mmCIF file of C-alpha atoms in Angstrom:
data_model
loop_
_atom_site.group_PDB
_atom_site.id
_atom_site.type_symbol
_atom_site.label_atom_id
_atom_site.label_comp_id
_atom_site.label_asym_id
_atom_site.label_seq_id
_atom_site.Cartn_x
_atom_site.Cartn_y
_atom_site.Cartn_z
ATOM 1 C CA ALA A 732 56.165 186.161 74.290
ATOM 2 C CA GLN A 733 55.215 187.391 77.536
ATOM 3 C CA LYS A 734 53.315 190.621 77.685
ATOM 4 C CA ILE A 735 52.401 192.861 80.265
ATOM 5 C CA THR A 736 49.877 195.227 80.513
ATOM 6 C CA GLN A 737 48.796 198.774 81.653
ATOM 7 C CA THR A 738 45.516 199.845 81.492
ATOM 8 C CA GLN A 739 45.498 203.156 83.023
ATOM 9 C CA PRO A 740 47.551 205.895 82.006
ATOM 10 C CA GLY A 741 47.143 207.744 84.526
ATOM 11 C CA MET A 742 45.307 208.133 87.978
ATOM 12 C CA PHE A 743 44.687 210.391 90.255
ATOM 13 C CA VAL A 744 44.078 209.640 94.354
ATOM 14 C CA GLN A 745 43.292 212.337 97.492
ATOM 15 C CA GLU A 746 46.169 212.566 99.802
ATOM 16 C CA LYS A 747 45.573 209.756 102.568
ATOM 17 C CA GLU A 748 43.300 207.535 100.600
ATOM 18 C CA ALA A 749 44.110 204.293 98.666
ATOM 19 C CA VAL A 750 45.246 203.641 95.262
ATOM 20 C CA THR A 751 45.437 199.891 92.736
ATOM 21 C CA LEU A 752 46.496 200.416 89.826
ATOM 22 C CA ASP A 753 46.275 197.423 87.351
ATOM 23 C CA CYS A 754 48.157 195.306 86.290
ATOM 24 C CA THR A 755 48.235 192.113 83.955
ATOM 25 C CA TYR A 756 50.494 189.869 82.476
ATOM 26 C CA ASP A 757 50.391 187.039 79.895
ATOM 27 C CA THR A 758 53.010 184.186 79.753
ATOM 28 C CA SER A 759 53.648 180.424 78.831
ATOM 29 C CA ASP A 760 55.536 180.418 81.538
ATOM 30 C CA PRO A 761 54.859 178.567 85.460
ATOM 31 C CA SER A 762 57.629 180.041 86.712
ATOM 32 C CA TYR A 763 57.988 183.665 86.451
ATOM 33 C CA GLY A 764 58.102 186.735 88.325
ATOM 34 C CA LEU A 765 56.630 190.061 89.233
ATOM 35 C CA PHE A 766 57.516 193.236 90.152
ATOM 36 C CA TRP A 767 56.779 196.756 90.512
ATOM 37 C CA TYR A 768 58.820 200.305 90.040
ATOM 38 C CA LYS A 769 58.268 203.579 91.411
ATOM 39 C CA GLN A 770 60.244 205.827 89.051
ATOM 40 C CA PRO A 771 59.901 209.677 90.434
ATOM 41 C CA SER A 772 60.181 212.719 87.908
ATOM 42 C CA SER A 773 64.575 212.778 88.339
ATOM 43 C CA GLY A 774 64.284 209.544 86.904
ATOM 44 C CA GLU A 775 65.830 207.088 88.746
ATOM 45 C CA MET A 776 64.012 203.092 89.172
ATOM 46 C CA ILE A 777 62.468 202.481 92.775
ATOM 47 C CA PHE A 778 62.018 199.330 93.426
ATOM 48 C CA LEU A 779 59.045 198.292 95.549
ATOM 49 C CA ILE A 780 57.381 195.302 95.727
ATOM 50 C CA TYR A 781 58.504 191.382 94.342
ATOM 51 C CA GLN A 782 55.442 188.550 93.907
ATOM 52 C CA GLY A 783 56.453 185.157 92.332
ATOM 53 C CA SER A 784 53.990 183.044 90.635
ATOM 54 C CA TYR A 785 54.982 180.168 93.692
ATOM 55 C CA ASP A 786 54.100 182.559 96.092
ATOM 56 C CA GLN A 787 51.025 181.113 97.917
ATOM 57 C CA GLN A 788 50.582 184.517 99.935
ATOM 58 C CA ASN A 789 50.208 188.362 98.372
ATOM 59 C CA ALA A 790 53.465 190.025 98.953
ATOM 60 C CA THR A 791 53.318 193.122 101.107
ATOM 61 C CA GLU A 792 55.685 195.805 102.021
ATOM 62 C CA GLY A 793 54.926 198.647 103.978
ATOM 63 C CA ARG A 794 52.095 200.336 102.085
ATOM 64 C CA TYR A 795 52.530 198.261 99.527
ATOM 65 C CA SER A 796 50.804 195.069 99.048
ATOM 66 C CA LEU A 797 50.292 193.693 95.080
ATOM 67 C CA ASN A 798 46.616 191.472 94.729
ATOM 68 C CA PHE A 799 47.646 189.074 93.145
ATOM 69 C CA GLN A 800 45.642 186.833 91.212
ATOM 70 C CA LYS A 801 47.394 184.550 88.956
ATOM 71 C CA ALA A 802 44.008 181.861 87.313
ATOM 72 C CA ARG A 803 43.566 185.843 86.091
ATOM 73 C CA LYS A 804 47.100 186.885 85.255
ATOM 74 C CA SER A 805 47.177 190.084 87.433
ATOM 75 C CA ALA A 806 49.074 191.530 90.068
ATOM 76 C CA ASN A 807 47.175 194.207 90.669
ATOM 77 C CA LEU A 808 49.265 197.936 93.154
ATOM 78 C CA VAL A 809 47.427 198.797 95.881
ATOM 79 C CA ILE A 810 48.903 202.101 97.614
ATOM 80 C CA SER A 811 47.661 202.495 100.771
ATOM 81 C CA ALA A 812 47.855 206.112 102.602
ATOM 82 C CA SER A 813 48.522 207.732 100.020
ATOM 83 C CA GLN A 814 51.388 210.429 100.070
ATOM 84 C CA LEU A 815 52.567 214.017 98.171
ATOM 85 C CA GLY A 816 55.464 211.562 97.592
ATOM 86 C CA ASP A 817 53.857 209.021 95.691
ATOM 87 C CA SER A 818 53.192 211.332 92.765
ATOM 88 C CA ALA A 819 54.905 209.458 90.616
ATOM 89 C CA MET A 820 54.964 207.539 87.871
ATOM 90 C CA TYR A 821 54.353 203.220 88.462
ATOM 91 C CA PHE A 822 55.491 200.589 86.139
ATOM 92 C CA CYS A 823 54.586 196.371 85.749
ATOM 93 C CA ALA A 824 57.152 194.422 85.479
ATOM 94 C CA MET A 825 57.802 190.759 84.526
ATOM 95 C CA ARG A 826 60.948 188.179 84.395
ATOM 96 C CA GLU A 827 60.377 184.942 83.329
ATOM 97 C CA THR A 828 62.147 182.170 85.911
ATOM 98 C CA PRO A 829 62.234 179.324 83.286
ATOM 99 C CA TYR A 830 63.121 176.021 85.731
ATOM 100 C CA GLY A 831 67.220 175.628 85.474
ATOM 101 C CA GLY A 832 68.070 177.764 83.082
ATOM 102 C CA ALA A 833 69.537 181.673 84.597
ATOM 103 C CA THR A 834 66.891 184.685 85.170
ATOM 104 C CA ASN A 835 65.954 186.327 81.842
ATOM 105 C CA LYS A 836 65.511 189.174 81.161
ATOM 106 C CA LEU A 837 62.970 191.912 82.945
ATOM 107 C CA ILE A 838 60.091 193.673 80.152
ATOM 108 C CA PHE A 839 58.032 196.668 81.761
ATOM 109 C CA GLY A 840 54.700 197.057 80.953
ATOM 110 C CA THR A 841 53.802 200.639 79.753
ATOM 111 C CA GLY A 842 53.739 202.597 82.965
ATOM 112 C CA THR A 843 50.461 203.958 85.525
ATOM 113 C CA LEU A 844 51.027 207.912 86.378
ATOM 114 C CA LEU A 845 49.843 209.052 90.073
ATOM 115 C CA ALA A 846 48.786 212.072 91.029
ATOM 116 C CA VAL A 847 48.556 212.145 94.767
ATOM 117 C CA GLN A 848 46.107 214.800 95.466
ATOM 118 C CA PRO A 849 46.326 216.894 98.549
ATOM 119 C CA GLY B 1245 72.205 198.943 98.775
ATOM 120 C CA ALA B 1246 73.485 197.216 96.282
ATOM 121 C CA VAL B 1247 74.182 200.334 94.315
ATOM 122 C CA VAL B 1248 74.449 201.465 90.686
ATOM 123 C CA SER B 1249 76.541 203.927 88.831
ATOM 124 C CA GLN B 1250 75.620 205.295 85.135
ATOM 125 C CA HIS B 1251 77.965 208.249 83.535
ATOM 126 C CA PRO B 1252 77.764 210.603 83.049
ATOM 127 C CA SER B 1253 73.466 211.457 83.998
ATOM 128 C CA TRP B 1254 73.708 213.966 81.235
ATOM 129 C CA VAL B 1255 74.529 214.565 77.684
ATOM 130 C CA ILE B 1256 74.520 216.604 74.875
ATOM 131 C CA CYS B 1257 76.216 216.023 71.451
ATOM 132 C CA LYS B 1258 76.514 217.129 68.191
ATOM 133 C CA SER B 1259 74.727 214.834 65.132
ATOM 134 C CA GLY B 1260 78.121 212.556 63.859
ATOM 135 C CA THR B 1261 79.299 212.615 66.977
ATOM 136 C CA SER B 1262 80.001 208.826 69.159
ATOM 137 C CA VAL B 1263 78.726 208.958 73.120
ATOM 138 C CA LYS B 1264 79.575 206.403 75.079
ATOM 139 C CA ILE B 1265 77.404 205.123 78.476
ATOM 140 C CA GLU B 1266 79.161 203.636 81.562
ATOM 141 C CA CYS B 1267 77.232 201.816 84.212
ATOM 142 C CA ARG B 1268 79.637 200.560 86.953
ATOM 143 C CA SER B 1269 78.165 198.189 89.781
ATOM 144 C CA LEU B 1270 79.988 199.391 93.238
ATOM 145 C CA ASP B 1271 79.933 197.149 95.063
ATOM 146 C CA PHE B 1272 78.774 193.839 93.841
ATOM 147 C CA GLN B 1273 79.541 191.772 90.815
ATOM 148 C CA ALA B 1274 77.405 191.640 88.111
ATOM 149 C CA THR B 1275 78.673 189.479 84.933
ATOM 150 C CA THR B 1276 74.691 190.246 83.479
ATOM 151 C CA MET B 1277 73.686 193.969 83.263
ATOM 152 C CA PHE B 1278 70.955 195.765 81.283
ATOM 153 C CA TRP B 1279 70.495 198.388 78.882
ATOM 154 C CA TYR B 1280 67.011 199.596 78.218
ATOM 155 C CA ARG B 1281 65.834 202.782 76.304
ATOM 156 C CA GLN B 1282 63.191 205.509 77.547
ATOM 157 C CA PHE B 1283 61.414 208.196 75.465
ATOM 158 C CA PRO B 1284 58.919 210.804 76.894
ATOM 159 C CA LYS B 1285 56.527 209.935 79.147
ATOM 160 C CA GLN B 1286 56.194 206.155 77.699
ATOM 161 C CA SER B 1287 57.852 203.020 79.000
ATOM 162 C CA LEU B 1288 61.631 201.185 80.008
ATOM 163 C CA MET B 1289 62.392 199.401 76.628
ATOM 164 C CA LEU B 1290 65.012 196.799 77.300
ATOM 165 C CA MET B 1291 67.557 197.655 73.973
ATOM 166 C CA ALA B 1292 69.682 194.282 75.136
ATOM 167 C CA THR B 1293 71.739 192.161 77.736
ATOM 168 C CA SER B 1294 74.788 192.350 77.872
ATOM 169 C CA ASN B 1295 77.158 189.549 79.473
ATOM 170 C CA GLU B 1296 80.841 189.113 80.778
ATOM 171 C CA GLY B 1297 83.121 188.027 78.895
ATOM 172 C CA SER B 1298 80.845 187.721 75.808
ATOM 173 C CA LYS B 1299 78.958 189.306 73.073
ATOM 174 C CA ALA B 1300 76.186 190.913 74.122
ATOM 175 C CA THR B 1301 72.491 189.756 72.907
ATOM 176 C CA TYR B 1302 70.653 192.032 71.160
ATOM 177 C CA GLU B 1303 66.909 193.010 71.148
ATOM 178 C CA GLN B 1304 64.767 192.826 67.891
ATOM 179 C CA GLY B 1305 65.036 195.665 65.879
ATOM 180 C CA VAL B 1306 67.665 197.055 67.928
ATOM 181 C CA GLU B 1307 71.138 197.986 66.110
ATOM 182 C CA LYS B 1308 74.032 196.113 67.094
ATOM 183 C CA ASP B 1309 76.713 198.152 64.862
ATOM 184 C CA LYS B 1310 74.466 201.191 66.579
ATOM 185 C CA PHE B 1311 74.577 200.893 69.985
ATOM 186 C CA LEU B 1312 77.938 198.690 70.821
ATOM 187 C CA ILE B 1313 78.235 197.076 74.112
ATOM 188 C CA ASN B 1314 80.987 196.320 75.893
ATOM 189 C CA HIS B 1315 80.328 194.281 78.778
ATOM 190 C CA ALA B 1316 84.749 195.013 80.176
ATOM 191 C CA SER B 1317 84.642 193.271 83.837
ATOM 192 C CA LEU B 1318 82.064 191.932 86.278
ATOM 193 C CA THR B 1319 81.827 196.096 87.965
ATOM 194 C CA LEU B 1320 81.492 197.001 84.578
ATOM 195 C CA SER B 1321 79.313 197.370 81.118
ATOM 196 C CA THR B 1322 79.778 200.551 79.069
ATOM 197 C CA LEU B 1323 76.819 200.994 76.025
ATOM 198 C CA THR B 1324 78.314 203.541 72.762
ATOM 199 C CA VAL B 1325 76.015 205.399 70.651
ATOM 200 C CA THR B 1326 78.142 205.415 67.049
ATOM 201 C CA SER B 1327 77.358 208.561 65.046
ATOM 202 C CA ALA B 1328 74.325 209.664 67.142
ATOM 203 C CA HIS B 1329 71.970 211.498 65.166
ATOM 204 C CA PRO B 1330 68.604 213.282 66.668
ATOM 205 C CA GLU B 1331 66.979 210.531 67.091
ATOM 206 C CA ASP B 1332 68.472 208.708 68.851
ATOM 207 C CA SER B 1333 67.697 211.958 71.399
ATOM 208 C CA SER B 1334 66.389 209.528 74.784
ATOM 209 C CA PHE B 1335 66.675 208.747 78.128
ATOM 210 C CA TYR B 1336 69.338 205.690 78.643
ATOM 211 C CA ILE B 1337 69.420 204.124 81.232
ATOM 212 C CA CYS B 1338 70.868 199.911 82.912
ATOM 213 C CA SER B 1339 70.752 197.757 85.286
ATOM 214 C CA ALA B 1340 72.490 194.878 87.062
ATOM 215 C CA ARG B 1341 71.888 191.447 88.117
ATOM 216 C CA ASP B 1342 73.667 190.989 91.048
ATOM 217 C CA ASP B 1343 75.393 187.469 91.059
ATOM 218 C CA ARG B 1344 74.876 186.495 94.688
ATOM 219 C CA ASP B 1345 70.893 187.222 94.126
ATOM 220 C CA GLY B 1346 68.276 184.326 93.995
ATOM 221 C CA ARG B 1347 65.431 184.707 91.603
ATOM 222 C CA ARG B 1348 63.214 186.932 93.905
ATOM 223 C CA SER B 1349 65.525 189.556 93.832
ATOM 224 C CA PRO B 1350 65.545 193.161 91.649
ATOM 225 C CA LEU B 1351 67.400 194.120 89.410
ATOM 226 C CA HIS B 1352 69.066 197.671 90.569
ATOM 227 C CA PHE B 1353 69.093 200.324 88.275
ATOM 228 C CA GLY B 1354 71.217 202.996 87.783
ATOM 229 C CA ASN B 1355 70.220 206.391 87.725
ATOM 230 C CA GLY B 1356 69.353 206.520 83.851
ATOM 231 C CA THR B 1357 71.867 209.101 81.196
ATOM 232 C CA ARG B 1358 70.061 211.438 78.954
ATOM 233 C CA LEU B 1359 70.949 211.335 75.968
ATOM 234 C CA THR B 1360 70.555 214.966 73.066
ATOM 235 C CA VAL B 1361 72.046 214.972 70.654
ATOM 236 C CA THR B 1362 71.591 218.152 68.799
#
């Protein structure tokens, strides 16, 4: 069974600095996708970045980048130049996509609460 | 971008009554939708996968007679919490997969429904 682990319940970062949010995963399927979502206090889920298991390069989306280390089964999110508006809950999620099968469900980690300090 | 509308955004009901939550994909068709439940400061727990034209697939431990799911059309799924009790109070959030999307695409989330059972 697939599993997502986020070991940091909470993190602090100074405004304009970079921060890394950890995520490790476990799956027996060779084909899978990893997602990061941001959830502000208002509750909506905001998609940030995606990494496919066969992608050769680490994903980047603006200030977000993903440090994907497949052998270690980790997919850490790096936020550069933190802003006050980055304060939120961050969830790592995984979707298994077995060859020839339909897209499967998305399973979430326990989340990391990020607080950006001025 | 793809929009998922979830209604109501919050609801308060008395113990023993039933509550219906709607999840609509506004500008895309969604054969598959997912229902999640989130307790305060916790992760999103997948409750069930809703499939248009067939029965929902429930996760282990989720009572299908308690949480009725109906995927009436390619743009609408409903979750009915039957005979609600205070322990059912939670944040319920739906997500939908655009039928046109590939495996790299994220799920699109509604803004959630905060249910309080008194």
